[in-house]
Tab-separated table of C-alpha atoms in Angstrom:
chain	number	residue	atom	x	y	z
A	1	MET	CA	107.366	82.371	121.613
A	2	ARG	CA	108.589	84.130	124.757
A	3	GLN	CA	104.980	84.411	125.902
A	4	GLY	CA	104.612	80.628	125.728
A	5	ASN	CA	102.886	80.353	122.358
A	6	ARG	CA	103.987	77.404	120.228
A	7	SER	CA	101.375	77.139	117.498
A	8	ILE	CA	102.833	79.999	115.443
A	9	ARG	CA	103.007	80.497	111.698
A	10	ALA	CA	105.279	83.152	110.175
A	11	VAL	CA	104.846	84.233	106.553
A	12	ASP	CA	106.955	86.446	104.314
A	13	LEU	CA	107.598	86.945	100.620
A	14	LYS	CA	111.383	86.856	101.063
A	15	PRO	CA	113.441	83.651	100.831
A	16	PHE	CA	114.236	82.215	104.259
A	17	GLU	CA	117.910	83.166	104.040
A	18	GLU	CA	116.863	86.827	103.869
A	19	TRP	CA	114.726	86.719	107.021
A	20	TYR	CA	116.298	88.593	109.927
A	21	GLN	CA	114.493	86.333	112.381
A	22	HIS	CA	113.869	82.691	111.472
A	23	PHE	CA	112.855	80.305	114.240
A	24	PRO	CA	112.789	76.584	113.391
A	25	GLU	CA	110.390	75.965	116.297
A	26	VAL	CA	107.510	77.588	114.388
A	27	GLU	CA	105.960	76.985	110.974
A	28	ASN	CA	107.674	79.255	108.435
A	29	LEU	CA	106.134	79.822	105.011
A	30	GLN	CA	107.439	81.747	102.019
A	31	LEU	CA	104.323	82.995	100.236
A	32	ASP	CA	103.218	85.856	97.997
A	33	LEU	CA	100.162	87.041	99.881
A	34	GLN	CA	98.821	88.974	96.915
A	35	GLY	CA	97.340	85.653	95.807
A	36	ARG	CA	94.111	84.236	97.228
A	37	GLU	CA	95.416	80.652	97.517
A	38	ALA	CA	98.509	81.838	99.373
A	39	CYS	CA	96.355	83.748	101.867
A	40	GLU	CA	94.221	80.677	102.460
A	41	LYS	CA	97.325	78.591	103.062
A	42	ALA	CA	98.606	81.223	105.490
A	43	LEU	CA	95.362	81.466	107.507
A	44	ARG	CA	94.080	77.888	107.494
A	45	ASP	CA	93.375	76.837	111.131
A	46	ALA	CA	94.531	80.260	112.396
A	47	GLN	CA	92.809	81.896	115.346
A	48	ILE	CA	94.777	85.148	115.708
A	49	VAL	CA	96.120	87.049	112.681
A	50	TYR	CA	98.572	89.942	112.586
A	51	ASP	CA	98.370	91.429	109.090
A	52	LEU	CA	101.650	93.347	108.799
A	53	ALA	CA	102.243	92.566	105.121
A	54	ALA	CA	102.662	95.317	102.520
A	55	ASP	CA	104.817	96.266	99.559
A	56	MET	CA	106.294	99.416	101.066
A	57	GLY	CA	109.350	101.265	102.275
A	58	GLY	CA	110.510	104.730	103.219
A	59	MET	CA	109.546	107.921	101.406
A	60	GLY	CA	111.994	107.249	98.577
A	61	PHE	CA	110.150	104.029	97.785
A	62	ILE	CA	106.518	104.990	98.262
A	63	GLU	CA	106.762	108.230	96.278
A	64	ASN	CA	108.244	106.380	93.290
A	65	ASN	CA	106.198	103.151	93.452
A	66	ARG	CA	102.609	104.248	93.974
A	67	ALA	CA	101.082	101.468	91.855
A	68	LEU	CA	103.044	98.771	93.698
A	69	CYS	CA	101.906	100.235	97.019
A	70	MET	CA	98.296	100.229	95.840
A	71	LEU	CA	98.562	96.551	94.912
A	72	SER	CA	98.881	95.735	98.607
A	73	VAL	CA	95.085	95.951	98.527
A	74	LEU	CA	95.224	92.407	97.115
A	75	ILE	CA	97.015	91.212	100.258
A	76	ASN	CA	94.498	92.728	102.626
A	77	THR	CA	91.465	91.752	100.545
A	78	HIS	CA	92.484	88.114	100.234
A	79	LEU	CA	93.566	87.866	103.876
A	80	LEU	CA	90.214	89.207	105.061
A	81	MET	CA	88.388	86.799	102.761
A	82	ALA	CA	90.451	83.912	104.145
A	83	ALA	CA	89.840	85.111	107.703
A	84	ARG	CA	86.105	84.963	107.061
A	85	LYS	CA	86.356	81.535	105.418
A	86	PHE	CA	88.286	79.964	108.302
A	87	GLY	CA	86.518	81.709	111.179
A	88	VAL	CA	89.505	83.680	112.486
A	89	GLN	CA	88.835	84.943	116.016
A	90	ARG	CA	90.800	88.206	115.964
A	91	TYR	CA	92.422	90.054	113.083
A	92	PHE	CA	94.879	92.932	113.507
A	93	TYR	CA	95.531	95.287	110.603
A	94	ALA	CA	98.638	97.485	110.521
A	95	SER	CA	97.598	100.787	109.003
A	96	SER	CA	99.773	103.890	108.752
A	97	ALA	CA	99.968	107.568	109.638
A	98	CYS	CA	100.166	108.067	105.860
A	99	VAL	CA	96.344	107.926	105.861
A	100	TYR	CA	96.179	111.433	107.320
A	101	ALA	CA	95.071	114.390	105.224
A	102	ALA	CA	97.965	116.235	103.615
A	103	ASP	CA	96.587	119.673	104.489
A	104	LYS	CA	97.047	118.809	108.177
A	105	GLN	CA	100.792	118.273	107.644
A	106	THR	CA	102.013	121.329	105.759
A	107	SER	CA	104.097	122.905	108.533
A	108	PRO	CA	107.067	121.557	110.541
A	109	ASP	CA	105.300	123.090	113.582
A	110	VAL	CA	102.610	120.473	113.155
A	111	ILE	CA	99.676	120.005	115.497
A	112	ALA	CA	99.649	116.341	116.508
A	113	LEU	CA	97.306	114.305	114.337
A	114	LYS	CA	94.058	113.076	115.870
A	115	GLU	CA	92.341	109.989	114.509
A	116	ALA	CA	89.533	112.159	113.085
A	117	ASP	CA	92.069	114.007	110.906
A	118	ALA	CA	91.980	111.193	108.335
A	119	TYR	CA	88.713	112.631	106.982
A	120	PRO	CA	87.884	114.401	104.702
A	121	ALA	CA	90.305	112.062	102.961
A	122	MET	CA	93.467	113.357	101.312
A	123	PRO	CA	96.111	110.774	102.285
A	124	GLU	CA	99.602	110.056	100.943
A	125	ASP	CA	99.112	109.236	97.275
A	126	GLY	CA	99.283	105.524	96.556
A	127	TYR	CA	100.397	104.001	99.864
A	128	GLY	CA	98.156	106.151	102.074
A	129	TRP	CA	95.075	105.615	99.912
A	130	GLU	CA	95.546	101.840	100.034
A	131	LYS	CA	95.895	101.894	103.815
A	132	LEU	CA	92.789	104.040	104.237
A	133	PHE	CA	90.749	101.814	101.936
A	134	SER	CA	91.902	98.670	103.769
A	135	GLU	CA	90.875	100.234	107.078
A	136	ARG	CA	87.368	100.566	105.658
A	137	MET	CA	87.427	96.956	104.488
A	138	CYS	CA	88.348	95.800	107.997
A	139	ARG	CA	85.480	97.843	109.392
A	140	HIS	CA	82.939	96.430	106.961
A	141	PHE	CA	84.127	92.825	107.339
A	142	ARG	CA	83.535	93.317	111.074
A	143	GLU	CA	80.119	94.895	110.582
A	144	ASP	CA	78.897	92.552	107.836
A	145	PHE	CA	80.603	89.242	108.652
A	146	GLY	CA	81.360	89.464	112.374
A	147	ILE	CA	85.168	89.240	112.146
A	148	THR	CA	86.741	90.921	115.178
A	149	THR	CA	89.082	93.376	113.460
A	150	ARG	CA	91.397	95.827	115.195
A	151	MET	CA	93.432	98.556	113.475
A	152	ALA	CA	96.396	100.717	114.454
A	153	ARG	CA	97.940	103.575	112.518
A	154	PHE	CA	101.685	103.041	112.901
A	155	HIS	CA	103.844	106.173	113.073
A	156	ASN	CA	107.364	105.569	111.726
A	157	VAL	CA	108.464	102.313	113.325
A	158	TYR	CA	112.225	101.791	113.645
A	159	GLY	CA	114.724	99.577	115.424
A	160	PRO	CA	117.022	96.566	115.026
A	161	HIS	CA	116.020	93.839	112.538
A	162	GLY	CA	114.575	96.465	110.181
A	163	THR	CA	115.465	97.361	106.605
A	164	TRP	CA	118.542	99.604	106.552
A	165	THR	CA	119.668	99.627	102.911
A	166	GLY	CA	118.437	98.831	99.405
A	167	GLY	CA	115.999	101.711	98.862
A	168	ARG	CA	113.150	100.716	101.191
A	169	GLU	CA	114.705	101.916	104.454
A	170	LYS	CA	113.170	104.755	106.469
A	171	ALA	CA	114.885	107.841	107.855
A	172	PRO	CA	116.253	106.467	111.173
A	173	ALA	CA	117.929	103.481	109.513
A	174	ALA	CA	119.084	105.488	106.488
A	175	ILE	CA	120.695	108.147	108.663
A	176	CYS	CA	122.384	105.522	110.834
A	177	ARG	CA	123.766	103.807	107.725
A	178	LYS	CA	125.011	107.051	106.192
A	179	VAL	CA	126.747	108.144	109.397
A	180	ILE	CA	128.349	104.724	109.885
A	181	GLU	CA	129.561	104.592	106.276
A	182	ALA	CA	130.960	108.122	106.550
A	183	LYS	CA	132.817	107.237	109.726
A	184	LEU	CA	134.210	103.958	108.400
A	185	SER	CA	135.255	105.426	105.041
A	186	GLY	CA	136.804	108.616	106.415
A	187	HIS	CA	134.672	110.710	104.026
A	188	HIS	CA	132.903	112.873	106.578
A	189	HIS	CA	129.945	113.969	104.464
A	190	ILE	CA	126.241	113.161	104.569
A	191	GLU	CA	123.393	113.821	102.136
A	192	ILE	CA	120.074	114.771	103.731
A	193	TRP	CA	116.828	114.589	101.786
A	194	GLY	CA	114.960	117.879	101.910
A	195	ASP	CA	116.066	120.865	103.988
A	196	GLY	CA	116.246	118.850	107.203
A	197	LYS	CA	113.613	121.036	108.863
A	198	GLN	CA	110.757	118.585	108.348
A	199	THR	CA	109.511	117.082	111.619
A	200	ARG	CA	108.543	113.536	112.573
A	201	SER	CA	108.021	111.255	115.529
A	202	PHE	CA	109.578	107.786	115.554
A	203	MET	CA	108.357	104.746	117.505
A	204	TYR	CA	110.795	102.079	118.698
A	205	ILE	CA	109.884	98.521	117.733
A	206	ASP	CA	109.375	97.350	121.347
A	207	ASP	CA	106.675	99.988	121.873
A	208	CYS	CA	105.100	98.988	118.565
A	209	LEU	CA	104.897	95.325	119.578
A	210	LYS	CA	103.459	96.115	123.013
A	211	GLY	CA	100.844	98.450	121.551
A	212	THR	CA	99.934	96.047	118.751
A	213	GLN	CA	99.163	93.200	121.119
A	214	ALA	CA	97.272	95.468	123.511
A	215	ILE	CA	95.125	96.899	120.709
A	216	LEU	CA	94.371	93.440	119.317
A	217	LYS	CA	93.127	92.286	122.745
A	218	SER	CA	91.154	95.495	123.372
A	219	GLU	CA	87.609	96.531	122.513
A	220	ILE	CA	88.798	99.494	120.408
A	221	LEU	CA	86.735	99.376	117.222
A	222	GLU	CA	88.060	102.391	115.318
A	223	PRO	CA	91.568	102.841	113.873
A	224	ILE	CA	93.824	104.294	116.551
A	225	ASN	CA	97.209	106.018	116.561
A	226	LEU	CA	100.166	103.921	117.640
A	227	GLY	CA	103.179	106.210	117.728
A	228	SER	CA	105.519	108.258	119.838
A	229	ASN	CA	104.721	111.947	120.352
A	230	GLU	CA	108.410	112.892	120.759
A	231	LEU	CA	108.797	115.309	117.852
A	232	ILE	CA	112.171	115.903	116.185
A	233	THR	CA	113.465	117.506	112.983
A	234	ILE	CA	115.468	115.441	110.507
A	235	ASN	CA	118.414	117.730	111.273
A	236	GLY	CA	117.918	116.919	114.935
A	237	LEU	CA	117.899	113.217	114.143
A	238	VAL	CA	121.211	113.595	112.301
A	239	ASP	CA	122.594	115.487	115.309
A	240	MET	CA	121.544	112.591	117.531
A	241	VAL	CA	123.169	109.909	115.376
A	242	GLU	CA	126.353	111.964	115.052
A	243	GLU	CA	126.490	112.190	118.835
A	244	ILE	CA	126.045	108.415	119.140
A	245	ALA	CA	128.800	107.880	116.566
A	246	GLY	CA	131.119	110.486	118.073
A	247	ILE	CA	131.562	112.343	114.790
A	248	LYS	CA	130.499	115.547	113.008
A	249	LEU	CA	129.756	115.484	109.310
A	250	LYS	CA	129.493	118.088	106.579
A	251	ARG	CA	125.900	118.196	105.359
A	252	ALA	CA	124.589	118.472	101.810
A	253	TYR	CA	120.857	118.961	101.330
A	254	ASN	CA	119.176	117.307	98.349
A	255	LEU	CA	116.099	119.465	97.830
A	256	LYS	CA	114.937	117.351	94.871
A	257	ALA	CA	114.793	114.091	96.825
A	258	PRO	CA	111.500	112.744	98.245
A	259	LYS	CA	110.927	114.161	101.707
A	260	GLY	CA	107.246	113.571	102.436
A	261	VAL	CA	105.078	115.976	104.403
A	262	ASN	CA	106.607	118.901	106.282
A	263	GLY	CA	105.423	117.779	109.707
A	264	ARG	CA	103.792	114.750	111.338
A	265	ASN	CA	103.243	113.786	114.972
A	266	SER	CA	100.964	111.420	116.864
A	267	ASP	CA	98.172	112.642	119.127
A	268	ASN	CA	98.004	109.945	121.821
A	269	THR	CA	94.897	111.164	123.650
A	270	LEU	CA	92.748	108.200	122.594
A	271	ILE	CA	95.254	105.421	123.227
A	272	LYS	CA	95.900	106.789	126.718
A	273	GLU	CA	92.164	106.879	127.375
A	274	TYR	CA	91.638	103.328	126.144
A	275	LEU	CA	94.788	101.588	127.391
A	276	GLY	CA	96.237	103.898	130.048
A	277	TRP	CA	99.481	103.678	128.092
A	278	GLU	CA	101.331	105.244	125.172
A	279	PRO	CA	104.670	104.555	123.460
A	280	GLY	CA	107.340	105.991	125.737
A	281	ILE	CA	110.770	104.641	124.801
A	282	ARG	CA	113.036	107.666	124.328
A	283	LEU	CA	114.215	108.256	120.792
A	284	ARG	CA	117.831	108.613	121.955
A	285	ASP	CA	117.732	105.177	123.600
A	286	GLY	CA	116.126	103.477	120.619
A	287	MET	CA	118.432	105.143	118.103
A	288	GLU	CA	121.515	103.999	119.997
A	289	LYS	CA	120.360	100.365	119.829
A	290	THR	CA	119.461	100.760	116.164
A	291	TYR	CA	122.833	102.350	115.368
A	292	ARG	CA	124.753	99.547	117.097
A	293	TRP	CA	122.799	96.866	115.253
A	294	ILE	CA	123.229	98.467	111.811
A	295	HIS	CA	126.917	99.022	112.569
A	296	ASP	CA	127.279	95.295	113.241
A	297	GLN	CA	125.447	94.474	109.994
A	298	ILE	CA	127.751	96.698	107.953
A	299	VAL	CA	130.946	95.492	109.608
A	300	SER	CA	129.926	91.842	109.208
A	301	GLY	CA	129.148	92.379	105.533
A	302	SER	CA	125.484	91.464	105.758
A	303	LYS	CA	123.626	91.660	102.445
A	304	LYS	CA	120.157	91.518	103.959
A	305	VAL	CA	117.911	94.461	103.189
């Protein structure tokens, strides 16, 4: 809308009252995109499609709901079929760093993942397999049917207007929520999943949006990393949020909780070659904005998840 576009259609499974952003100026549809008819309703007369839809969440969700994550293949299959039917001009597919082979992510001192590291395939069980398969579908719909498909492998997107409670939240939002709740309650304790030594990179939503639009408009045919390469441990992320909150908490480590791979980072060589750009918003800056927003949600009593 800010870029001057007015013919916009937004689609989500959630009821409208649960949308964080709901603009009456655009067409808003509540649809279950696992169904073929719903996908056709969503894409009729569309020229540009951003396929961001998936049944997913943080590690706690995807490790315990592998079948549900796999069923997202229905969304992507039916959307691609509808895109072919209605002659969509450009189709963006949001893939994930979870497609990368597990044996490349066994150490916290991880070597940043190159796009070629997705094969030989050994992705995150359930969610990662579905994403990898849907990447191949996008490729073959382009090769066989001429749909201009573009794909990006998102690395841990975070920021305001994201899920922060309810079981689907990812580490940045979960840690912000736990620190805020500890501070407000006076119980200065925090539970950390795993030993806290696992490493990740986290991409702020503004970088994600900029990269997504640039990749869609580009001539990049293969799936490409879209992520920050600023590596941090989970313990380091807790340190950062504590500093933002002005508090120190006693830590308890839940070694039985889902924690994902030991290390994951984004190799940005290709995106810099193609676009002359890479995600660059500092984690500290993005986490402060995220913390403030979640704090406001908690204090206001928001029930949105």
